[in-house]
mmCIF file with all atom_site columns, C-alpha atoms in Angstrom:
data_model
loop_
_atom_site.group_PDB
_atom_site.id
_atom_site.type_symbol
_atom_site.label_atom_id
_atom_site.label_alt_id
_atom_site.label_comp_id
_atom_site.label_asym_id
_atom_site.label_entity_id
_atom_site.label_seq_id
_atom_site.pdbx_PDB_ins_code
_atom_site.Cartn_x
_atom_site.Cartn_y
_atom_site.Cartn_z
_atom_site.occupancy
_atom_site.B_iso_or_equiv
_atom_site.pdbx_formal_charge
_atom_site.auth_seq_id
_atom_site.auth_comp_id
_atom_site.auth_asym_id
_atom_site.auth_atom_id
_atom_site.pdbx_PDB_model_num
ATOM 1   C CA . MET A 1 1   ? -36.296 110.175 -115.121 1.00 46.00 ? 1   MET A CA 1
ATOM 2   C CA . ALA A 1 2   ? -33.524 111.276 -117.433 1.00 43.00 ? 2   ALA A CA 1
ATOM 3   C CA . ALA A 1 3   ? -29.920 111.447 -116.381 1.00 42.00 ? 3   ALA A CA 1
ATOM 4   C CA . ILE A 1 4   ? -27.211 113.628 -117.751 1.00 42.00 ? 4   ILE A CA 1
ATOM 5   C CA . ALA A 1 5   ? -23.506 114.282 -117.661 1.00 39.00 ? 5   ALA A CA 1
ATOM 6   C CA . PHE A 1 6   ? -22.148 117.557 -118.925 1.00 38.00 ? 6   PHE A CA 1
ATOM 7   C CA . ALA A 1 7   ? -18.462 117.950 -119.730 1.00 35.00 ? 7   ALA A CA 1
ATOM 8   C CA . ALA A 1 8   ? -16.029 120.627 -120.842 1.00 33.00 ? 8   ALA A CA 1
ATOM 9   C CA . GLY A 1 9   ? -12.490 121.877 -120.330 1.00 34.00 ? 9   GLY A CA 1
ATOM 10  C CA . MET A 1 10  ? -11.312 123.672 -117.237 1.00 33.00 ? 10  MET A CA 1
ATOM 11  C CA . SER A 1 11  ? -10.195 127.305 -117.184 1.00 35.00 ? 11  SER A CA 1
ATOM 12  C CA . SER A 1 12  ? -9.034  129.668 -114.500 1.00 34.00 ? 12  SER A CA 1
ATOM 13  C CA . PRO A 1 13  ? -11.481 132.159 -112.905 1.00 37.00 ? 13  PRO A CA 1
ATOM 14  C CA . ALA A 1 14  ? -9.364  135.073 -114.130 1.00 37.00 ? 14  ALA A CA 1
ATOM 15  C CA . ALA A 1 15  ? -9.368  133.758 -117.702 1.00 37.00 ? 15  ALA A CA 1
ATOM 16  C CA . ALA A 1 16  ? -13.098 133.128 -117.619 1.00 42.00 ? 16  ALA A CA 1
ATOM 17  C CA . GLY A 1 17  ? -13.911 136.413 -115.913 1.00 46.00 ? 17  GLY A CA 1
ATOM 18  C CA . THR A 1 18  ? -16.308 134.667 -113.539 1.00 52.00 ? 18  THR A CA 1
ATOM 19  C CA . ARG A 1 19  ? -15.712 134.262 -109.813 1.00 61.00 ? 19  ARG A CA 1
ATOM 20  C CA . PRO A 1 20  ? -15.672 130.771 -108.264 1.00 61.00 ? 20  PRO A CA 1
ATOM 21  C CA . GLY A 1 21  ? -19.116 129.845 -106.961 1.00 85.00 ? 21  GLY A CA 1
ATOM 22  C CA . ALA A 1 22  ? -20.878 132.133 -109.456 1.00 92.00 ? 22  ALA A CA 1
ATOM 23  C CA . TYR A 1 23  ? -23.329 129.307 -110.202 1.00 95.00 ? 23  TYR A CA 1
ATOM 24  C CA . ASP A 1 24  ? -24.043 128.355 -106.577 1.00 95.00 ? 24  ASP A CA 1
ATOM 25  C CA . GLY A 1 25  ? -27.627 127.552 -105.716 1.00 95.00 ? 25  GLY A CA 1
ATOM 26  C CA . ASN A 1 26  ? -30.490 125.278 -106.662 1.00 95.00 ? 26  ASN A CA 1
ATOM 27  C CA . TRP A 1 27  ? -31.224 124.662 -110.323 1.00 94.00 ? 27  TRP A CA 1
ATOM 28  C CA . ASN A 1 28  ? -34.169 122.999 -112.021 1.00 93.00 ? 28  ASN A CA 1
ATOM 29  C CA . VAL A 1 29  ? -33.193 121.068 -115.142 1.00 91.00 ? 29  VAL A CA 1
ATOM 30  C CA . THR A 1 30  ? -35.766 119.995 -117.735 1.00 92.00 ? 30  THR A CA 1
ATOM 31  C CA . PHE A 1 31  ? -34.779 117.166 -120.088 1.00 91.00 ? 31  PHE A CA 1
ATOM 32  C CA . THR A 1 32  ? -36.494 116.880 -123.466 1.00 95.00 ? 32  THR A CA 1
ATOM 33  C CA . THR A 1 33  ? -36.218 113.616 -125.413 1.00 95.00 ? 33  THR A CA 1
ATOM 34  C CA . ARG A 1 34  ? -35.349 114.066 -129.103 1.00 96.00 ? 34  ARG A CA 1
ATOM 35  C CA . ALA A 1 35  ? -34.574 110.411 -129.962 1.00 96.00 ? 35  ALA A CA 1
ATOM 36  C CA . GLY A 1 36  ? -35.694 107.133 -128.405 1.00 96.00 ? 36  GLY A CA 1
ATOM 37  C CA . ASN A 1 37  ? -38.789 105.786 -126.689 1.00 92.00 ? 37  ASN A CA 1
ATOM 38  C CA . CYS A 1 38  ? -38.525 107.714 -123.393 1.00 89.00 ? 38  CYS A CA 1
ATOM 39  C CA . SER A 1 39  ? -40.860 110.193 -121.730 1.00 87.00 ? 39  SER A CA 1
ATOM 40  C CA . SER A 1 40  ? -40.922 113.363 -123.776 1.00 89.00 ? 40  SER A CA 1
ATOM 41  C CA . THR A 1 41  ? -40.011 115.614 -120.827 1.00 88.00 ? 41  THR A CA 1
ATOM 42  C CA . ASN A 1 42  ? -38.571 115.075 -117.343 1.00 86.00 ? 42  ASN A CA 1
ATOM 43  C CA . SER A 1 43  ? -37.176 117.458 -114.775 1.00 87.00 ? 43  SER A CA 1
ATOM 44  C CA . ALA A 1 44  ? -34.846 117.185 -111.810 1.00 86.00 ? 44  ALA A CA 1
ATOM 45  C CA . PRO A 1 45  ? -33.450 119.571 -109.196 1.00 90.00 ? 45  PRO A CA 1
ATOM 46  C CA . PHE A 1 46  ? -29.688 120.036 -108.808 1.00 92.00 ? 46  PHE A CA 1
ATOM 47  C CA . ASN A 1 47  ? -27.515 121.925 -106.375 1.00 93.00 ? 47  ASN A CA 1
ATOM 48  C CA . VAL A 1 48  ? -24.305 123.730 -107.339 1.00 94.00 ? 48  VAL A CA 1
ATOM 49  C CA . SER A 1 49  ? -21.797 124.586 -104.636 1.00 94.00 ? 49  SER A CA 1
ATOM 50  C CA . GLY A 1 50  ? -18.454 125.917 -105.836 1.00 93.00 ? 50  GLY A CA 1
ATOM 51  C CA . THR A 1 51  ? -17.290 123.446 -108.454 1.00 92.00 ? 51  THR A CA 1
ATOM 52  C CA . GLN A 1 52  ? -19.519 120.562 -107.293 1.00 93.00 ? 52  GLN A CA 1
ATOM 53  C CA . VAL A 1 53  ? -22.894 119.532 -108.687 1.00 93.00 ? 53  VAL A CA 1
ATOM 54  C CA . SER A 1 54  ? -25.096 117.291 -106.521 1.00 93.00 ? 54  SER A CA 1
ATOM 55  C CA . SER A 1 55  ? -28.690 116.170 -106.103 1.00 90.00 ? 55  SER A CA 1
ATOM 56  C CA . ALA A 1 56  ? -31.240 118.557 -104.645 1.00 90.00 ? 56  ALA A CA 1
ATOM 57  C CA . GLY A 1 57  ? -33.740 115.683 -104.405 1.00 84.00 ? 57  GLY A CA 1
ATOM 58  C CA . GLY A 1 58  ? -34.341 112.548 -106.426 1.00 74.00 ? 58  GLY A CA 1
ATOM 59  C CA . GLY A 1 59  ? -31.647 110.308 -107.848 1.00 82.00 ? 59  GLY A CA 1
ATOM 60  C CA . LYS A 1 60  ? -27.890 110.156 -107.480 1.00 90.00 ? 60  LYS A CA 1
ATOM 61  C CA . VAL A 1 61  ? -26.145 113.155 -109.028 1.00 89.00 ? 61  VAL A CA 1
ATOM 62  C CA . THR A 1 62  ? -22.390 113.619 -109.356 1.00 91.00 ? 62  THR A CA 1
ATOM 63  C CA . GLY A 1 63  ? -20.439 116.163 -111.355 1.00 93.00 ? 63  GLY A CA 1
ATOM 64  C CA . GLY A 1 64  ? -18.844 119.553 -111.520 1.00 92.00 ? 64  GLY A CA 1
ATOM 65  C CA . VAL A 1 65  ? -18.915 123.000 -113.053 1.00 95.00 ? 65  VAL A CA 1
ATOM 66  C CA . THR A 1 66  ? -15.937 125.057 -114.199 1.00 94.00 ? 66  THR A CA 1
ATOM 67  C CA . PRO A 1 67  ? -15.578 128.781 -113.502 1.00 91.00 ? 67  PRO A CA 1
ATOM 68  C CA . ASN A 1 68  ? -16.599 129.507 -117.111 1.00 92.00 ? 68  ASN A CA 1
ATOM 69  C CA . GLY A 1 69  ? -19.866 127.547 -116.689 1.00 95.00 ? 69  GLY A CA 1
ATOM 70  C CA . ALA A 1 70  ? -19.025 124.276 -118.455 1.00 96.00 ? 70  ALA A CA 1
ATOM 71  C CA . VAL A 1 71  ? -20.833 121.608 -116.471 1.00 95.00 ? 71  VAL A CA 1
ATOM 72  C CA . SER A 1 72  ? -20.308 117.838 -116.176 1.00 91.00 ? 72  SER A CA 1
ATOM 73  C CA . VAL A 1 73  ? -22.981 115.775 -114.421 1.00 91.00 ? 73  VAL A CA 1
ATOM 74  C CA . HIS A 1 74  ? -24.082 112.145 -114.186 1.00 92.00 ? 74  HIS A CA 1
ATOM 75  C CA . ILE A 1 75  ? -27.521 111.189 -112.871 1.00 90.00 ? 75  ILE A CA 1
ATOM 76  C CA . SER A 1 76  ? -28.828 107.735 -112.031 1.00 90.00 ? 76  SER A CA 1
ATOM 77  C CA . VAL A 1 77  ? -32.270 106.796 -110.798 1.00 87.00 ? 77  VAL A CA 1
ATOM 78  C CA . GLY A 1 78  ? -32.891 103.093 -110.275 1.00 87.00 ? 78  GLY A CA 1
ATOM 79  C CA . MET A 1 79  ? -31.932 101.312 -113.508 1.00 87.00 ? 79  MET A CA 1
ATOM 80  C CA . SER A 1 80  ? -31.871 104.572 -115.508 1.00 90.00 ? 80  SER A CA 1
ATOM 81  C CA . ALA A 1 81  ? -28.729 106.641 -116.088 1.00 92.00 ? 81  ALA A CA 1
ATOM 82  C CA . ALA A 1 82  ? -27.554 109.220 -118.587 1.00 92.00 ? 82  ALA A CA 1
ATOM 83  C CA . SER A 1 83  ? -24.805 111.706 -119.379 1.00 93.00 ? 83  SER A CA 1
ATOM 84  C CA . GLY A 1 84  ? -24.304 114.787 -121.558 1.00 84.00 ? 84  GLY A CA 1
ATOM 85  C CA . THR A 1 85  ? -22.623 118.161 -122.053 1.00 83.00 ? 85  THR A CA 1
ATOM 86  C CA . GLY A 1 86  ? -23.659 121.730 -121.393 1.00 97.00 ? 86  GLY A CA 1
ATOM 87  C CA . ARG A 1 87  ? -22.987 125.218 -120.124 1.00 97.00 ? 87  ARG A CA 1
ATOM 88  C CA . LEU A 1 88  ? -24.412 127.517 -117.462 1.00 96.00 ? 88  LEU A CA 1
ATOM 89  C CA . ALA A 1 89  ? -24.504 131.281 -118.016 1.00 95.00 ? 89  ALA A CA 1
ATOM 90  C CA . GLY A 1 90  ? -25.944 133.611 -115.398 1.00 93.00 ? 90  GLY A CA 1
ATOM 91  C CA . SER A 1 91  ? -29.108 131.910 -114.135 1.00 95.00 ? 91  SER A CA 1
ATOM 92  C CA . SER A 1 92  ? -29.780 129.613 -117.096 1.00 97.00 ? 92  SER A CA 1
ATOM 93  C CA . GLY A 1 93  ? -28.129 126.810 -119.014 1.00 97.00 ? 93  GLY A CA 1
ATOM 94  C CA . THR A 1 94  ? -28.493 124.493 -122.002 1.00 97.00 ? 94  THR A CA 1
ATOM 95  C CA . GLY A 1 95  ? -26.969 121.306 -123.316 1.00 97.00 ? 95  GLY A CA 1
ATOM 96  C CA . ARG A 1 96  ? -27.417 117.765 -124.598 1.00 96.00 ? 96  ARG A CA 1
ATOM 97  C CA . TRP A 1 97  ? -27.863 114.439 -122.826 1.00 96.00 ? 97  TRP A CA 1
ATOM 98  C CA . SER A 1 98  ? -27.954 110.731 -123.690 1.00 96.00 ? 98  SER A CA 1
ATOM 99  C CA . GLY A 1 99  ? -28.464 107.545 -121.735 1.00 94.00 ? 99  GLY A CA 1
ATOM 100 C CA . VAL A 1 100 ? -30.542 104.480 -121.031 1.00 93.00 ? 100 VAL A CA 1
ATOM 101 C CA . ILE A 1 101 ? -33.873 105.330 -119.422 1.00 90.00 ? 101 ILE A CA 1
ATOM 102 C CA . SER A 1 102 ? -36.053 102.432 -118.257 1.00 88.00 ? 102 SER A CA 1
ATOM 103 C CA . GLY A 1 103 ? -34.220 100.130 -120.674 1.00 91.00 ? 103 GLY A CA 1
ATOM 104 C CA . ASP A 1 104 ? -34.527 102.414 -123.717 1.00 93.00 ? 104 ASP A CA 1
ATOM 105 C CA . ARG A 1 105 ? -31.575 104.254 -125.267 1.00 96.00 ? 105 ARG A CA 1
ATOM 106 C CA . CYS A 1 106 ? -32.560 107.912 -125.568 1.00 96.00 ? 106 CYS A CA 1
ATOM 107 C CA . SER A 1 107 ? -31.029 111.328 -126.127 1.00 97.00 ? 107 SER A CA 1
ATOM 108 C CA . GLY A 1 108 ? -32.094 114.935 -126.217 1.00 97.00 ? 108 GLY A CA 1
ATOM 109 C CA . THR A 1 109 ? -31.554 118.417 -124.896 1.00 96.00 ? 109 THR A CA 1
ATOM 110 C CA . TRP A 1 110 ? -31.772 120.041 -121.481 1.00 95.00 ? 110 TRP A CA 1
ATOM 111 C CA . GLN A 1 111 ? -32.512 123.503 -120.178 1.00 96.00 ? 111 GLN A CA 1
ATOM 112 C CA . ALA A 1 112 ? -31.739 124.732 -116.678 1.00 95.00 ? 112 ALA A CA 1
ATOM 113 C CA . SER A 1 113 ? -32.808 127.701 -114.592 1.00 97.00 ? 113 SER A CA 1
ATOM 114 C CA . ARG A 1 114 ? -31.597 128.760 -111.172 1.00 96.00 ? 114 ARG A CA 1
ATOM 115 C CA . THR A 1 115 ? -34.456 128.792 -108.646 1.00 92.00 ? 115 THR A CA 1
#
């Protein structure tokens, strides 16, 4: 399973024009490998509550999301872990990830949708 960490700068809700908790809910994230010898596609569920991102099943997930949708997450499953950057907008999101999956260094893109 791929792991990701998304990162970006913080901004105030008024400046971003988005209310706190606008991204609350369960999200399904699909990771696509672009470089390295890892599975071509993996997916994982996440939960967003306020500014916190956590696991919605499978693996250890830590991270956060800013009011403007910039998200920062780290996922680890067994000996695999990865990190990346991305942004949520409405009920979807995109970004990049990189990490070591089952001993192989890999990287790619991710897409998310709120379920």
